[in-house]
Short mmCIF file of C-alpha atoms and ligand atoms in Angstrom, two decimals:
data_model
loop_
_atom_site.label_atom_id
_atom_site.label_comp_id
_atom_site.label_asym_id
_atom_site.label_seq_id
_atom_site.Cartn_x
_atom_site.Cartn_y
_atom_site.Cartn_z
CA MET R 1198 5.52 32.26 4.03
CA LYS R 1199 1.76 31.96 3.83
CA THR R 1200 0.83 28.71 2.13
CA ASP R 1201 -2.32 26.98 1.03
CA LYS R 1202 -3.03 23.68 2.70
CA ILE R 1203 -0.27 21.24 1.86
CA LEU R 1204 -1.52 17.68 2.26
CA VAL R 1205 0.65 14.60 2.46
CA THR R 1206 -0.38 13.62 -1.05
CA ARG R 1207 -2.25 14.94 -4.07
CA SER R 1208 -3.93 12.67 -6.60
CA SER R 1209 -2.42 12.75 -10.06
CA MET R 1210 -4.90 13.18 -12.90
CA PRO R 1211 -4.80 12.78 -16.66
CA SER R 1212 -5.77 15.83 -18.69
CA TYR R 1213 -9.47 16.58 -18.56
CA GLU R 1214 -9.75 16.27 -22.36
CA GLU R 1215 -8.05 12.88 -22.42
CA PHE R 1216 -10.38 11.42 -19.79
CA ILE R 1217 -13.52 12.87 -21.39
CA GLU R 1218 -12.51 11.49 -24.77
CA MET R 1219 -11.90 8.05 -23.28
CA ILE R 1220 -15.26 7.81 -21.46
CA LYS R 1221 -17.34 8.97 -24.47
CA PRO R 1222 -18.01 5.45 -25.83
CA LEU R 1223 -19.78 4.51 -22.58
CA TRP R 1224 -22.74 6.71 -23.59
CA GLU R 1225 -23.16 4.44 -26.62
CA THR R 1226 -22.51 1.02 -25.14
CA ARG R 1227 -24.11 1.64 -21.73
CA TRP R 1228 -21.80 -1.06 -20.37
CA LEU R 1229 -20.68 0.61 -17.16
CA THR R 1230 -19.46 -2.27 -15.00
CA ASN R 1231 -19.52 -6.12 -14.80
CA MET R 1232 -16.12 -6.83 -16.40
CA GLY R 1233 -16.44 -4.57 -19.43
CA VAL R 1234 -13.93 -4.02 -22.22
CA TYR R 1235 -11.92 -1.42 -20.27
CA HIS R 1236 -11.75 -3.74 -17.28
CA GLU R 1237 -10.23 -6.36 -19.55
CA GLU R 1238 -7.88 -3.93 -21.23
CA LEU R 1239 -6.65 -2.61 -17.89
CA GLU R 1240 -6.07 -6.13 -16.55
CA ASN R 1241 -3.90 -6.86 -19.60
CA ARG R 1242 -2.00 -3.59 -19.42
CA LEU R 1243 -1.35 -3.95 -15.68
CA ARG R 1244 -0.16 -7.53 -16.06
CA GLU R 1245 2.49 -6.20 -18.44
CA LYS R 1246 3.30 -3.13 -16.39
CA LEU R 1247 3.66 -5.04 -13.12
CA GLU R 1248 5.39 -7.97 -14.89
CA VAL R 1249 3.20 -10.56 -13.17
CA PRO R 1250 1.83 -13.81 -14.67
CA CYS R 1251 -1.84 -13.24 -13.70
CA LEU R 1252 -3.85 -10.35 -12.34
CA SER R 1253 -7.43 -9.78 -11.21
CA LEU R 1254 -8.79 -6.24 -10.88
CA MET R 1255 -10.84 -5.34 -7.82
CA VAL R 1256 -13.00 -2.45 -6.61
CA ASN R 1257 -10.34 -1.41 -4.08
CA GLY R 1258 -7.23 -2.65 -2.30
CA HIS R 1259 -9.08 -3.74 0.80
CA MET R 1260 -11.49 -6.06 -1.03
CA ALA R 1261 -8.54 -7.33 -3.04
CA LEU R 1262 -6.89 -8.34 0.25
CA GLU R 1263 -10.06 -9.87 1.65
CA LEU R 1264 -10.80 -11.89 -1.46
CA ALA R 1265 -7.16 -12.89 -2.00
CA ILE R 1266 -7.17 -14.40 1.49
CA GLN R 1267 -10.59 -16.01 0.95
CA ALA R 1268 -9.46 -17.53 -2.36
CA LEU R 1269 -6.70 -19.45 -0.59
CA ASN R 1270 -9.26 -21.43 1.46
CA LEU R 1271 -7.46 -21.17 4.77
CA PRO R 1272 -9.06 -23.08 7.67
CA GLU R 1273 -11.32 -20.92 9.85
CA GLY R 1274 -9.67 -19.83 13.10
CA GLY R 1275 -6.19 -20.35 11.73
CA GLU R 1276 -3.38 -18.06 12.80
CA VAL R 1277 -1.92 -15.56 10.37
CA ILE R 1278 1.40 -13.92 11.18
CA THR R 1279 1.45 -10.29 10.13
CA THR R 1280 2.84 -6.85 10.91
CA PRO R 1281 1.06 -4.30 13.11
CA PHE R 1282 2.94 -1.48 11.33
CA THR R 1283 0.56 -1.00 8.43
CA PHE R 1284 -2.74 0.54 7.40
CA ILE R 1285 -5.67 -0.90 9.39
CA SER R 1286 -6.97 -2.61 6.22
CA THR R 1287 -4.31 -5.33 6.41
CA THR R 1288 -5.43 -6.50 9.85
CA HIS R 1289 -9.14 -6.07 9.10
CA ALA R 1290 -8.82 -8.27 6.00
CA ILE R 1291 -7.42 -11.11 8.13
CA VAL R 1292 -10.01 -10.76 10.90
CA ARG R 1293 -12.93 -10.42 8.46
CA ASN R 1294 -11.87 -13.78 7.00
CA ARG R 1295 -12.35 -15.31 10.48
CA LEU R 1296 -8.63 -15.81 10.94
CA ASN R 1297 -6.56 -14.73 13.93
CA PRO R 1298 -3.77 -12.21 13.42
CA VAL R 1299 -0.54 -12.89 15.29
CA PHE R 1300 1.59 -9.75 15.33
CA CYS R 1301 5.28 -9.95 14.58
CA ASP R 1302 7.77 -7.14 15.22
CA ILE R 1303 9.39 -5.13 12.41
CA LYS R 1304 13.00 -4.33 11.58
CA PRO R 1305 14.37 -0.93 12.64
CA ASP R 1306 16.07 -0.29 9.29
CA ASP R 1307 13.26 -0.71 6.74
CA TYR R 1308 10.18 -1.22 8.96
CA THR R 1309 9.16 -4.47 7.24
CA ILE R 1310 8.30 -7.65 9.17
CA ASP R 1311 11.30 -9.13 11.00
CA GLU R 1312 11.66 -12.47 9.28
CA GLU R 1313 13.99 -13.72 12.01
CA LYS R 1314 11.30 -13.19 14.66
CA LEU R 1315 8.59 -14.59 12.41
CA GLU R 1316 9.61 -18.20 12.74
CA GLU R 1317 9.33 -18.17 16.55
CA LEU R 1318 5.66 -17.25 16.22
CA ILE R 1319 4.75 -20.27 14.10
CA THR R 1320 2.54 -22.83 15.87
CA ASP R 1321 0.58 -25.82 14.59
CA ARG R 1322 -2.35 -23.44 14.06
CA THR R 1323 -0.41 -21.09 11.76
CA VAL R 1324 -1.79 -21.12 8.21
CA ALA R 1325 -0.38 -18.04 6.49
CA VAL R 1326 1.86 -14.99 6.61
CA VAL R 1327 0.75 -11.49 5.56
CA PRO R 1328 3.79 -9.22 5.29
CA VAL R 1329 3.59 -5.65 3.98
CA HIS R 1330 6.05 -3.89 1.66
CA VAL R 1331 5.60 -0.83 3.85
CA TYR R 1332 6.46 2.57 2.24
CA GLY R 1333 7.60 0.54 -0.77
CA ASN R 1334 10.37 -1.16 1.21
CA ILE R 1335 10.37 -4.69 -0.11
CA CYS R 1336 10.30 -7.44 2.53
CA ASN R 1337 12.96 -10.12 2.67
CA VAL R 1338 11.02 -12.17 0.13
CA GLU R 1339 13.61 -14.93 -0.16
CA ARG R 1340 13.83 -15.70 3.54
CA ILE R 1341 10.05 -15.45 3.97
CA ARG R 1342 9.52 -17.89 1.09
CA GLU R 1343 11.97 -20.31 2.63
CA ILE R 1344 10.33 -20.19 6.10
CA ALA R 1345 6.83 -20.46 4.63
CA ASP R 1346 7.76 -23.42 2.46
CA ARG R 1347 9.37 -25.23 5.38
CA HIS R 1348 6.17 -24.85 7.43
CA GLY R 1349 3.63 -25.20 4.62
CA LEU R 1350 2.29 -21.66 4.96
CA LYS R 1351 0.65 -19.44 2.34
CA VAL R 1352 2.19 -16.00 1.79
CA ILE R 1353 -0.04 -13.04 0.98
CA TYR R 1354 1.88 -9.82 0.35
CA ASP R 1355 0.21 -6.52 0.97
CA ALA R 1356 1.97 -4.67 -1.87
CA CYS R 1357 -0.34 -1.65 -1.70
CA HIS R 1358 2.68 0.67 -1.30
CA ALA R 1359 4.81 -1.00 -3.92
CA PHE R 1360 3.15 -0.35 -7.30
CA GLY R 1361 5.61 -0.72 -10.16
CA GLU R 1362 8.55 -1.70 -7.99
CA SER R 1363 10.89 -4.56 -8.72
CA TYR R 1364 13.33 -6.67 -6.77
CA LYS R 1365 16.33 -8.18 -8.56
CA GLY R 1366 14.64 -7.27 -11.82
CA GLN R 1367 11.41 -9.12 -11.00
CA GLY R 1368 8.05 -7.38 -10.53
CA VAL R 1369 7.23 -7.05 -6.82
CA GLY R 1370 3.92 -8.85 -7.40
CA CYS R 1371 5.72 -12.08 -8.29
CA PHE R 1372 6.52 -12.97 -4.69
CA GLY R 1373 4.32 -14.98 -2.37
CA ASP R 1374 1.22 -16.93 -3.36
CA VAL R 1375 -0.58 -13.66 -4.01
CA SER R 1376 0.30 -9.97 -3.88
CA VAL R 1377 -2.26 -7.24 -3.41
CA PHE R 1378 -2.17 -3.71 -4.83
CA SER R 1379 -4.29 -0.66 -4.05
CA PHE R 1380 -5.19 1.90 -6.68
CA HIS R 1381 -6.78 4.34 -4.25
CA ALA R 1382 -6.70 8.02 -5.22
CA THR R 1383 -3.94 8.69 -2.69
CA LYS R 1384 -1.58 6.04 -4.02
CA VAL R 1385 1.31 6.35 -6.52
CA TYR R 1386 -0.93 4.92 -9.25
CA HIS R 1387 -4.70 5.10 -9.00
CA THR R 1388 -8.08 4.34 -10.55
CA MET R 1389 -9.90 6.67 -8.07
CA GLU R 1390 -10.84 3.56 -6.06
CA GLY R 1391 -9.38 0.27 -7.17
CA GLY R 1392 -7.05 -2.58 -6.52
CA ALA R 1393 -5.74 -5.86 -7.87
CA VAL R 1394 -4.51 -9.29 -6.88
CA ALA R 1395 -1.41 -10.63 -8.66
CA PHE R 1396 -0.54 -14.33 -8.65
CA ALA R 1397 1.07 -17.15 -10.61
CA ASP R 1398 -1.49 -19.96 -10.16
CA GLU R 1399 -3.86 -19.63 -13.15
CA LYS R 1400 -6.67 -21.40 -11.32
CA LEU R 1401 -6.93 -18.43 -8.97
CA TYR R 1402 -8.11 -16.20 -11.80
CA GLU R 1403 -11.47 -17.93 -12.09
CA LYS R 1404 -11.79 -18.20 -8.32
CA LEU R 1405 -11.25 -14.46 -7.85
CA TYR R 1406 -13.51 -13.62 -10.80
CA ASN R 1407 -16.20 -15.62 -9.10
CA LEU R 1408 -15.60 -14.16 -5.63
CA LYS R 1409 -15.70 -10.55 -6.84
CA ASN R 1410 -19.06 -11.24 -8.51
CA PHE R 1411 -21.09 -12.62 -5.56
CA GLY R 1412 -19.88 -16.17 -6.18
CA ILE R 1413 -22.23 -16.37 -9.15
CA GLN R 1414 -21.15 -19.11 -11.55
CA GLY R 1415 -24.13 -19.09 -13.90
CA GLU R 1416 -27.65 -17.67 -14.03
CA GLU R 1417 -28.93 -20.31 -11.64
CA LEU R 1418 -25.72 -21.34 -9.92
CA VAL R 1419 -24.02 -19.67 -6.96
CA THR R 1420 -20.99 -21.62 -5.80
CA ASP R 1421 -19.23 -19.30 -3.35
CA VAL R 1422 -20.05 -16.85 -0.59
CA GLY R 1423 -18.64 -14.05 -2.67
CA ALA R 1424 -18.78 -10.27 -2.43
CA ASN R 1425 -19.22 -7.46 -4.90
CA ALA R 1426 -15.73 -6.23 -5.68
CA LYS R 1427 -15.88 -5.45 -9.40
CA MET R 1428 -14.07 -2.44 -10.82
CA ASN R 1429 -16.38 -0.23 -12.91
CA GLU R 1430 -15.56 1.07 -16.38
CA PHE R 1431 -15.04 4.71 -15.35
CA ALA R 1432 -12.42 3.60 -12.84
CA ALA R 1433 -10.78 1.31 -15.39
CA ILE R 1434 -10.58 4.21 -17.86
CA MET R 1435 -8.99 6.44 -15.21
CA GLY R 1436 -6.50 3.62 -14.71
CA LEU R 1437 -5.73 3.40 -18.44
CA CYS R 1438 -5.19 7.17 -18.60
CA ASN R 1439 -2.97 7.19 -15.51
CA LEU R 1440 -0.80 4.41 -16.90
CA SER R 1441 0.56 6.80 -19.48
CA ASN R 1442 1.84 9.16 -16.76
CA ILE R 1443 3.10 6.67 -14.23
CA ASP R 1444 6.76 6.49 -15.23
CA GLN R 1445 7.04 10.25 -15.41
CA ASN R 1446 5.27 10.62 -12.07
CA ILE R 1447 7.68 8.22 -10.39
CA ALA R 1448 10.60 10.16 -11.88
CA LEU R 1449 9.13 13.41 -10.51
CA ARG R 1450 8.66 11.79 -7.10
CA LYS R 1451 12.26 10.60 -7.15
CA GLU R 1452 13.57 14.12 -7.80
CA ARG R 1453 11.50 15.43 -4.91
CA ALA R 1454 12.58 12.65 -2.55
CA GLU R 1455 16.19 13.41 -3.44
CA LEU R 1456 15.68 17.10 -2.69
CA TYR R 1457 14.22 16.20 0.72
CA CYS R 1458 17.25 13.98 1.38
CA LYS R 1459 19.62 16.76 0.40
CA LEU R 1460 17.89 19.38 2.56
CA LEU R 1461 17.47 17.12 5.60
CA ASN R 1462 20.78 15.29 5.38
CA HIS R 1463 22.72 15.26 8.66
CA VAL R 1464 19.99 17.00 10.65
CA PRO R 1465 20.57 15.74 14.20
CA GLY R 1466 17.67 13.73 15.60
CA LEU R 1467 16.27 12.80 12.19
CA LYS R 1468 16.63 9.55 10.27
CA LEU R 1469 15.79 9.63 6.56
CA PRO R 1470 14.48 6.83 4.36
CA ASP R 1471 17.12 4.82 2.52
CA PHE R 1472 16.32 4.65 -1.19
CA GLY R 1473 19.71 3.18 -1.95
CA ARG R 1474 19.01 -0.44 -1.12
CA GLN R 1475 20.52 -2.91 -3.52
CA ASN R 1476 18.28 -4.65 -6.04
CA ILE R 1477 15.18 -2.54 -5.36
CA SER R 1478 13.68 -0.07 -7.83
CA TYR R 1479 11.59 2.30 -5.71
CA ASN R 1480 8.38 4.14 -6.57
CA TYR R 1481 9.02 6.95 -4.05
CA GLY R 1482 5.46 6.77 -2.76
CA TYR R 1483 6.25 8.05 0.73
CA PHE R 1484 8.88 10.07 2.55
CA PRO R 1485 8.89 8.76 6.14
CA VAL R 1486 11.27 10.42 8.61
CA LEU R 1487 12.10 9.01 12.02
CA PHE R 1488 12.58 11.31 15.01
CA ALA R 1489 14.69 10.59 18.08
CA ASP R 1490 11.65 10.52 20.34
CA ARG R 1491 7.91 10.86 20.40
CA GLU R 1492 7.99 14.35 21.88
CA SER R 1493 9.92 15.84 18.97
CA ARG R 1494 7.78 14.00 16.41
CA ASP R 1495 4.58 15.34 17.94
CA ARG R 1496 6.00 18.85 18.31
CA VAL R 1497 6.94 19.01 14.64
CA TYR R 1498 3.60 17.49 13.58
CA ASP R 1499 1.56 19.98 15.65
CA ASN R 1500 3.52 23.04 14.59
CA LEU R 1501 3.55 22.11 10.92
CA ARG R 1502 -0.22 21.80 11.06
CA LYS R 1503 -0.43 25.35 12.36
CA GLU R 1504 1.46 26.37 9.23
CA ASN R 1505 -0.98 24.46 7.01
CA ILE R 1506 1.44 21.59 6.38
CA TYR R 1507 -0.39 18.33 6.98
CA THR R 1508 2.08 15.50 7.61
CA ARG R 1509 0.77 12.10 8.70
CA LYS R 1510 1.68 9.77 11.55
CA TYR R 1511 1.69 6.69 9.33
CA PHE R 1512 1.46 4.26 11.11
CA TYR R 1513 0.39 5.36 14.54
CA PRO R 1514 -1.19 3.73 16.44
CA LEU R 1515 -0.24 0.18 15.49
CA THR R 1516 -3.16 -1.76 14.02
CA ALA R 1517 -2.90 -4.16 16.96
CA GLU R 1518 -3.70 -1.20 19.24
CA ALA R 1519 -6.86 -0.14 17.40
CA GLU R 1520 -9.88 0.36 19.65
CA CYS R 1521 -11.74 -2.52 17.97
CA TYR R 1522 -8.89 -4.94 18.73
CA ARG R 1523 -8.28 -3.83 22.31
CA GLY R 1524 -7.52 -6.79 24.56
CA LYS R 1525 -7.97 -9.32 21.77
CA TYR R 1526 -4.46 -9.98 20.53
CA SER R 1527 -1.04 -10.11 22.10
CA LEU R 1528 1.06 -6.97 21.94
CA ALA R 1529 4.11 -8.78 23.30
CA ASN R 1530 7.52 -8.35 21.68
CA LEU R 1531 6.58 -5.49 19.38
CA GLN R 1532 9.24 -3.11 20.70
CA ASN R 1533 10.53 -1.87 17.35
CA ALA R 1534 7.04 -1.44 15.91
CA LYS R 1535 5.88 0.50 18.99
CA GLN R 1536 8.92 2.77 19.06
CA ILE R 1537 8.88 3.49 15.36
CA SER R 1538 5.15 4.20 15.26
CA GLU R 1539 5.64 6.79 18.02
CA ARG R 1540 8.53 8.48 16.24
CA VAL R 1541 7.65 8.40 12.54
CA LEU R 1542 6.17 11.12 10.36
CA VAL R 1543 5.39 10.97 6.64
CA LEU R 1544 6.13 14.25 4.84
CA PRO R 1545 4.18 15.48 1.80
CA LEU R 1546 5.37 13.93 -1.45
CA TYR R 1547 3.72 13.96 -4.86
CA PRO R 1548 4.74 14.69 -8.46
CA GLU R 1549 3.48 18.29 -8.53
CA LEU R 1550 5.02 19.30 -5.19
CA ASP R 1551 7.02 22.49 -5.87
CA TYR R 1552 10.66 22.66 -4.92
CA ASP R 1553 10.17 25.86 -2.93
CA VAL R 1554 7.40 24.19 -0.95
CA ILE R 1555 9.80 21.36 -0.09
CA GLU R 1556 12.30 23.97 1.06
CA HIS R 1557 9.58 25.58 3.13
CA ILE R 1558 8.59 22.24 4.70
CA THR R 1559 12.15 21.17 5.50
CA GLY R 1560 12.92 24.63 6.91
CA ALA R 1561 9.94 24.32 9.24
CA VAL R 1562 10.90 20.77 10.27
CA LYS R 1563 14.41 21.92 11.19
CA ARG R 1564 13.12 24.98 13.04
CA TYR R 1565 10.65 23.04 15.21
CA LEU R 1566 13.08 20.21 15.75
CA ALA R 1567 15.58 22.66 17.21
CA SER R 1568 13.04 24.57 19.29
C1 PLP F 1628 -4.20 1.74 0.83
C2 PLP F 1628 -3.85 0.49 1.56
C3 PLP F 1628 -4.75 -0.58 1.69
C4 PLP F 1628 -6.20 -0.52 1.26
O1 PLP F 1628 -6.39 -0.13 -0.03
P1 PLP F 1628 -7.73 0.64 -0.47
O2 PLP F 1628 -7.61 0.69 -1.95
O3 PLP F 1628 -7.73 1.98 0.16
O4 PLP F 1628 -8.89 -0.19 -0.04
C5 PLP F 1628 -4.30 -1.73 2.32
N1 PLP F 1628 -3.06 -1.82 2.79
C6 PLP F 1628 -2.18 -0.81 2.72
C7 PLP F 1628 -0.80 -1.00 3.26
C8 PLP F 1628 -2.55 0.38 2.12
O5 PLP F 1628 -1.69 1.41 2.08
#
């Protein structure tokens, strides 16, 4: 079967007419950014959608992470326990805040930070924990809260993969001191580029508002070393349009994830994601499969590429192994993270992915796995 390029994801879009209609007023008002009316409307709508007490929109998920960490006023040089099995942004956000990442291993079942190994890494320099709800698998939020409270640590969740998910009926953004979302074009829900910080402490709203606007408090008063992380009105409008499709898109993703599970069930040498975990409502953002060894993972990846199927080795290499961090941080006791990053492959998954393309992809995976 000759196929067009199949990428790991494909951005969902509202109808052209709907978007054009929505942006029309901007030609009258000429208010294009700087916390406009659509920015405010989207903040309100997302607070409801994500079921979080407070929310601050940002220009992207990375700046949301950076500013969320900055807003917590952690002492410079402090240690932050985090996972190396994530997108590089998570680690960069810690380092760019002049904090030191301390990498903790992950669990082999859901790839989130191993909360039982976390406590051993706490020293008197530890100031915070940055776990990641990787692939939408929600961390052990209860145990992490308990450990953090006992040691007086802040908890910053990277929830960039977990838009719209809930745990025990509570929005995923309600856990930790802050939770950070990405609305990048490749994510389950997007504003082209965008992100948000969710939190319960109302005082953080003003702090983040200030930090995303250069730290400017008034015309002649700058109180913080802020950045420019404001979401513009075009992005906010894309976000408002995409909110009307999000539930349907997640339902379409679910159907496709279930088809993958059906077609790849019981294939020897392949472990599938478990969407059946108790108390979690998934968004089906990713379909990560785990191979028995690196060789078979790489063989399938290479051969699929030749057939125009572009899977991704998320997350290989580990962030701790990035060139820019070489020799700087300890890679000790990261056995699970290392093994999984060498054996994992994320298969294409998006709402418009045709069933016959999924059959084509799974057929190819099985063929190259057996070869
Ligand atoms: C996408 C992503 C980010 C960064 O978000 P951007 O909106 O692309 O800046 C951070 N962490 C994780 C886990 C992500 O997947």
